[in-house]
CSV table of C-alpha atoms in Angstrom, one decimal:
chain,number,residue,atom,x,y,z
A,17,UNK,CA,11.4,12.4,-5.5
A,18,UNK,CA,11.4,9.4,-2.8
A,19,UNK,CA,11.8,7.3,-5.9
A,20,UNK,CA,14.9,9.3,-7.3
A,21,UNK,CA,16.5,8.7,-3.7
A,22,UNK,CA,16.0,5.1,-3.7
A,23,UNK,CA,17.4,4.8,-7.2
A,24,UNK,CA,20.4,6.9,-6.1
A,25,UNK,CA,21.0,4.8,-3.0
A,26,UNK,CA,20.7,1.7,-5.0
A,27,UNK,CA,23.2,2.7,-7.6
A,28,UNK,CA,25.4,3.5,-4.6
A,29,UNK,CA,25.1,0.3,-3.0
A,30,UNK,CA,25.7,-1.4,-6.4
A,31,UNK,CA,28.6,1.0,-7.1
A,32,UNK,CA,30.5,-0.1,-3.7
A,33,UNK,CA,29.6,-4.1,-4.5
A,34,UNK,CA,27.4,-4.3,-1.5
A,35,UNK,CA,24.9,-6.0,-3.4
A,36,UNK,CA,23.9,-8.0,-0.3
A,37,UNK,CA,21.8,-4.9,0.8
A,38,UNK,CA,19.7,-5.2,-2.3
A,39,UNK,CA,17.0,-7.8,-1.8
A,40,UNK,CA,15.3,-9.5,-5.0
A,41,UNK,CA,12.5,-11.6,-3.9
A,42,UNK,CA,11.9,-14.7,-5.9
A,43,UNK,CA,8.9,-14.7,-8.0
A,44,UNK,CA,5.8,-15.7,-6.3
A,45,UNK,CA,7.5,-15.0,-3.0
A,46,UNK,CA,5.5,-12.7,-0.8
A,47,UNK,CA,8.1,-12.8,2.1
A,48,UNK,CA,9.6,-9.5,3.1
A,49,UNK,CA,13.3,-9.1,2.6
A,50,UNK,CA,13.7,-6.2,5.3
A,51,UNK,CA,12.3,-5.9,8.8
A,52,UNK,CA,11.6,-2.6,10.4
A,53,UNK,CA,13.7,-1.5,13.7
A,54,UNK,CA,10.5,-2.6,15.8
A,55,UNK,CA,10.3,-5.9,14.0
A,56,UNK,CA,14.1,-7.0,15.0
A,57,UNK,CA,13.6,-5.6,18.6
A,58,UNK,CA,10.5,-7.9,19.2
A,59,UNK,CA,12.5,-10.8,17.2
A,60,UNK,CA,15.6,-10.7,19.4
A,61,UNK,CA,13.7,-9.5,22.5
A,62,UNK,CA,15.6,-6.2,22.8
A,63,UNK,CA,14.8,-2.5,23.1
A,64,UNK,CA,14.1,-0.3,19.7
A,65,UNK,CA,16.8,2.1,21.3
A,66,UNK,CA,19.3,-1.0,21.5
A,67,UNK,CA,18.8,-1.7,17.9
A,68,UNK,CA,18.8,2.0,16.9
A,69,UNK,CA,22.3,1.8,18.8
A,70,UNK,CA,23.6,-0.8,16.8
A,71,UNK,CA,22.7,0.6,13.6
A,72,UNK,CA,24.1,3.8,14.2
A,73,UNK,CA,27.7,2.2,15.6
A,74,UNK,CA,27.6,0.1,12.3
A,75,UNK,CA,27.4,-3.3,14.2
A,76,UNK,CA,23.9,-4.2,12.2
A,77,UNK,CA,23.7,-3.3,8.4
A,78,UNK,CA,20.6,-1.2,7.5
A,79,UNK,CA,19.1,0.5,4.5
A,80,UNK,CA,17.7,4.1,5.0
A,81,UNK,CA,14.6,4.5,2.9
A,82,UNK,CA,13.2,8.0,3.3
A,83,UNK,CA,12.8,8.3,7.0
A,84,UNK,CA,12.9,4.7,8.0
A,85,UNK,CA,15.4,2.3,8.9
A,86,UNK,CA,15.1,-1.1,7.4
A,87,UNK,CA,17.4,-4.1,8.3
A,88,UNK,CA,18.1,-7.0,5.4
A,89,UNK,CA,16.7,-10.0,6.7
A,90,UNK,CA,19.7,-12.0,5.1
A,91,UNK,CA,22.5,-10.0,7.3
A,92,UNK,CA,20.2,-10.6,10.6
A,93,UNK,CA,20.2,-14.1,9.9
A,94,UNK,CA,24.0,-14.2,9.3
A,95,UNK,CA,24.7,-12.4,12.7
A,96,UNK,CA,22.1,-14.8,14.7
A,97,UNK,CA,24.1,-17.7,12.9
A,98,UNK,CA,27.3,-16.2,14.0
A,99,UNK,CA,26.3,-15.8,17.5
A,100,UNK,CA,25.1,-19.4,17.8
A,101,UNK,CA,21.6,-18.5,18.7
């Protein structure tokens, strides 16, 4: 069931040409390509509720995986660069 939902969401993202939401790590690379809400809040020095608000208003791109909200690391890096932080 979980795998079916992931495949369905992956196909939806591909169909909408939003391939940047799908991260394919390079071979031999152990670095995560997504972060949890808690990790992003800690990294940015804000509360988890602030991150949830940004996700729900669409200001930060996110991936819903079962009950978890994951944030693509690339998109966060783009936001940080744009803000000049």
